């Protein structure tokens, strides 16, 4: 005999499935169960906690009706006393509602205590609003496996928990750092058994799913596809780059909105209202003005805002505290930047500043990245790419400097290697720029897309001839070995016959258009009134930008290339990725369109965003 996990009645082992399928109406044991030692008995189902109501309390044993009574939301929120086993200890008439919190609740930070208890309390997320897509799916009990993508503190964990609560599913939370593949498999087996036995679904919530290794992600494929579990993964990173495709295609991706200041202020107002009694803050300091200030500082992160509010409520009661002191104490605790959230934006701005030969901006973004704990090797690796992508043939030594910087970072590590990073960043900024090699490769790659070009026969004199048979076939026979000739010069074709005369490397870099903004900052040199007005970019005098100076072509390139070389940035708009192939000149849009492209990219459906090459992940 087993105890039915739904109704708790005793049912024969072999009839349990039939019993569950019949809504617990068949297969019930009529005879009392054989007497066994208590240790072998299936424990009775846990009773629902009894919640005090405004009705006079009764000490009568719990009946099936009252045992099922769920507390109203208000009751739960107000912390109305929970009584176990239906025994109401306090028989006095109900007192005015007072918050009673247990030790765990007390120890939890304000943000945790303020976690919304219903979807209606979630602010700023239309997804779960009255007409939200996700809300509809939850209400129809058709919750799919999903990835929730959004900034930190926007409600991903909260929504996942509410979903599970709403659809009455088992909820299991796992984390990439502590949960291995074995644990995941165990959870899947339990979920499958529970589903088979009781029909109850299991929702597995993986916070920071982007940190799961490939093998951890792989393990989800089968159970998610079979529907044995519903996966809710949360990530602050673009899932296209960080969640493997096979898993992504089995899940729906929902993007959470970044909370606007008004949403965060609402959350703070609610929190202040509900916790005034606990903290007893000085309300002349902790007022609407401060809440607005905290909301704007927390940059859409409700958790940060609530943590700041908690601190503010505590600080406000200190003697001699005024608004200015309070604000400055609070801002000292703020994190300037988080690797992750702004990781790609910051590296992108850094790269573009180097390309724009702007050392001030490059150093600013570098400092931000170092401050926020960015991996030094990640920055160094990007500079190795810049050395070829942006400086290229204009100064070949930059590649050596960048690779040496990478190796210095490897050997030294932070904080010291920040100096190597700064050295290299400034050198890259000051170096002349050329994308000829990079563009040349793009031209060649584009040629391969023309019909028949990719498979053209290699000229026979250039072919390798490792075997006698190949030699006899004439492979490599007519080849002229350059070092045997004066200055290595020989007349010989290298391209396949059909491509002879075709060029991929352009004669010079782009830079044919004049940036209309370049001439705006014109200053008179006060030291020498006779000297002509010079165009100044960031305080640095250069030749008159309207007339390219052929003598100082490198300098001209340096200024111009930053505005006119529209390297295809699409594939790395959000990711640490380089376009393997620059656009053809004809396809390129001249002008600084990078930022617009970034925005457009973010608006693209995930499936159409470009996957970065593996080496950039
Ligand atoms: N949309 C929201 N509405 C109301 N409160 C919110 C919202 N988002 C976050 N909060 C508050 O912030 C706290 C943290 O939210 P939550 O853990 O859901 O964020 P998250 O998006 O999962 O963050 P992370 O990515 O850092 O794990 C919650 O306990 C809640 O108090």
CSV table of N, CA and C and ligand atoms in Angstrom, one decimal, residues 110-112 114-116 121-125 150-159 207 236 259 267 270 302-303 306, ligand 1:
chain,number,residue,atom,x,y,z
A,110,UNK,N,16.1,44.3,3.0
A,110,UNK,CA,14.8,44.9,2.6
A,110,UNK,C,14.4,44.4,1.2
A,111,UNK,N,15.3,44.4,0.3
A,111,UNK,CA,15.0,44.0,-1.1
A,111,UNK,C,14.3,42.6,-1.1
A,112,UNK,N,14.8,41.7,-0.3
A,112,UNK,CA,14.2,40.4,-0.3
A,112,UNK,C,12.8,40.4,0.4
A,114,UNK,N,10.8,42.7,0.3
A,114,UNK,CA,9.9,43.5,-0.5
A,114,UNK,C,9.6,42.7,-1.9
A,115,UNK,N,10.1,41.5,-2.0
A,115,UNK,CA,9.9,40.8,-3.2
A,115,UNK,C,8.4,40.7,-3.5
A,116,UNK,N,7.9,41.1,-4.7
A,116,UNK,CA,6.5,41.0,-4.9
A,116,UNK,C,5.9,39.6,-4.7
A,121,UNK,N,2.0,43.0,-8.3
A,121,UNK,CA,3.0,43.8,-7.6
A,121,UNK,C,4.3,44.1,-8.3
A,122,UNK,N,4.4,43.3,-9.5
A,122,UNK,CA,5.7,43.5,-10.2
A,122,UNK,C,5.5,44.8,-11.0
A,123,UNK,N,6.5,45.7,-10.9
A,123,UNK,CA,6.4,47.0,-11.5
A,123,UNK,C,7.2,47.0,-12.9
A,124,UNK,N,6.6,47.7,-13.8
A,124,UNK,CA,7.4,48.1,-15.0
A,124,UNK,C,7.6,46.9,-16.0
A,125,UNK,N,7.0,45.8,-15.8
A,125,UNK,CA,7.2,44.7,-16.7
A,125,UNK,C,5.9,44.3,-17.4
A,150,UNK,N,17.4,40.2,-18.9
A,150,UNK,CA,17.2,41.6,-18.4
A,150,UNK,C,18.2,42.1,-17.5
A,151,UNK,N,18.3,43.3,-17.3
A,151,UNK,CA,19.3,43.9,-16.4
A,151,UNK,C,19.1,43.3,-15.0
A,152,UNK,N,20.2,43.5,-14.2
A,152,UNK,CA,20.1,43.0,-12.8
A,152,UNK,C,19.0,43.8,-12.1
A,153,UNK,N,18.3,43.1,-11.2
A,153,UNK,CA,17.3,43.8,-10.3
A,153,UNK,C,16.1,44.3,-11.0
A,154,UNK,N,15.7,43.6,-12.1
A,154,UNK,CA,14.5,44.0,-12.8
A,154,UNK,C,13.4,43.0,-12.6
A,155,UNK,N,13.7,41.9,-11.9
A,155,UNK,CA,12.6,41.1,-11.5
A,155,UNK,C,12.6,39.7,-12.1
A,156,UNK,N,13.7,39.2,-12.6
A,156,UNK,CA,13.7,37.9,-13.3
A,156,UNK,C,13.4,36.8,-12.3
A,157,UNK,N,14.2,36.8,-11.1
A,157,UNK,CA,14.0,35.8,-10.1
A,157,UNK,C,12.6,35.9,-9.6
A,158,UNK,N,12.1,37.1,-9.3
A,158,UNK,CA,10.8,37.3,-8.8
A,158,UNK,C,9.7,36.7,-9.7
A,159,UNK,N,9.9,37.0,-11.0
A,159,UNK,CA,8.8,36.5,-11.9
A,159,UNK,C,8.9,35.0,-12.0
A,207,UNK,N,19.5,30.6,-12.3
A,207,UNK,CA,19.9,32.0,-12.3
A,207,UNK,C,21.2,32.0,-13.0
A,236,UNK,N,21.6,38.1,-17.5
A,236,UNK,CA,21.8,39.6,-17.8
A,236,UNK,C,22.5,39.8,-19.1
A,259,UNK,N,14.0,49.0,-15.7
A,259,UNK,CA,13.0,49.8,-14.9
A,259,UNK,C,13.3,51.2,-15.1
A,267,UNK,N,8.4,51.4,-6.3
A,267,UNK,CA,8.9,50.3,-5.5
A,267,UNK,C,9.4,50.8,-4.2
A,270,UNK,N,6.6,52.1,-1.9
A,270,UNK,CA,5.9,50.9,-1.3
A,270,UNK,C,6.7,50.4,-0.1
A,302,UNK,N,16.2,47.6,-9.1
A,302,UNK,CA,15.4,47.8,-7.9
A,302,UNK,C,16.1,47.3,-6.7
A,303,UNK,N,16.9,46.2,-6.8
A,303,UNK,CA,17.5,45.7,-5.6
A,303,UNK,C,18.5,46.7,-5.1
A,306,UNK,N,16.6,49.4,-3.3
A,306,UNK,CA,16.0,49.1,-2.0
A,306,UNK,C,17.1,48.9,-1.0
B,1,LIG,N1,9.8,44.7,-11.4
B,1,LIG,C1,9.9,44.7,-10.1
B,1,LIG,N2,8.9,45.1,-9.4
B,1,LIG,C2,9.0,45.2,-8.0
B,1,LIG,N3,10.1,44.8,-7.3
B,1,LIG,C3,11.1,44.4,-8.0
B,1,LIG,C4,11.1,44.3,-9.4
B,1,LIG,N4,12.3,43.9,-9.9
B,1,LIG,C5,13.1,43.7,-8.8
B,1,LIG,N5,12.4,44.1,-7.7
B,1,LIG,C6,12.9,44.0,-6.3
B,1,LIG,O1,14.3,43.8,-6.4
B,1,LIG,C7,14.6,42.6,-5.7
B,1,LIG,C8,15.5,41.8,-6.6
B,1,LIG,O2,14.8,41.3,-7.8
B,1,LIG,P1,15.1,40.0,-8.6
B,1,LIG,O3,15.9,39.1,-7.7
B,1,LIG,O4,13.8,39.4,-9.1
B,1,LIG,O5,16.0,40.6,-9.7
B,1,LIG,P2,16.7,39.8,-10.8
B,1,LIG,O6,16.3,40.4,-12.1
B,1,LIG,O7,16.6,38.3,-10.7
B,1,LIG,O8,18.2,40.3,-10.5
B,1,LIG,P3,19.6,39.5,-10.8
B,1,LIG,O9,19.8,39.4,-12.2
B,1,LIG,O10,20.6,40.4,-10.1
B,1,LIG,O11,19.5,38.1,-10.1
B,1,LIG,C9,13.3,41.9,-5.4
B,1,LIG,O12,13.4,41.2,-4.2
B,1,LIG,C10,12.3,43.0,-5.4
B,1,LIG,O13,12.3,43.5,-4.1
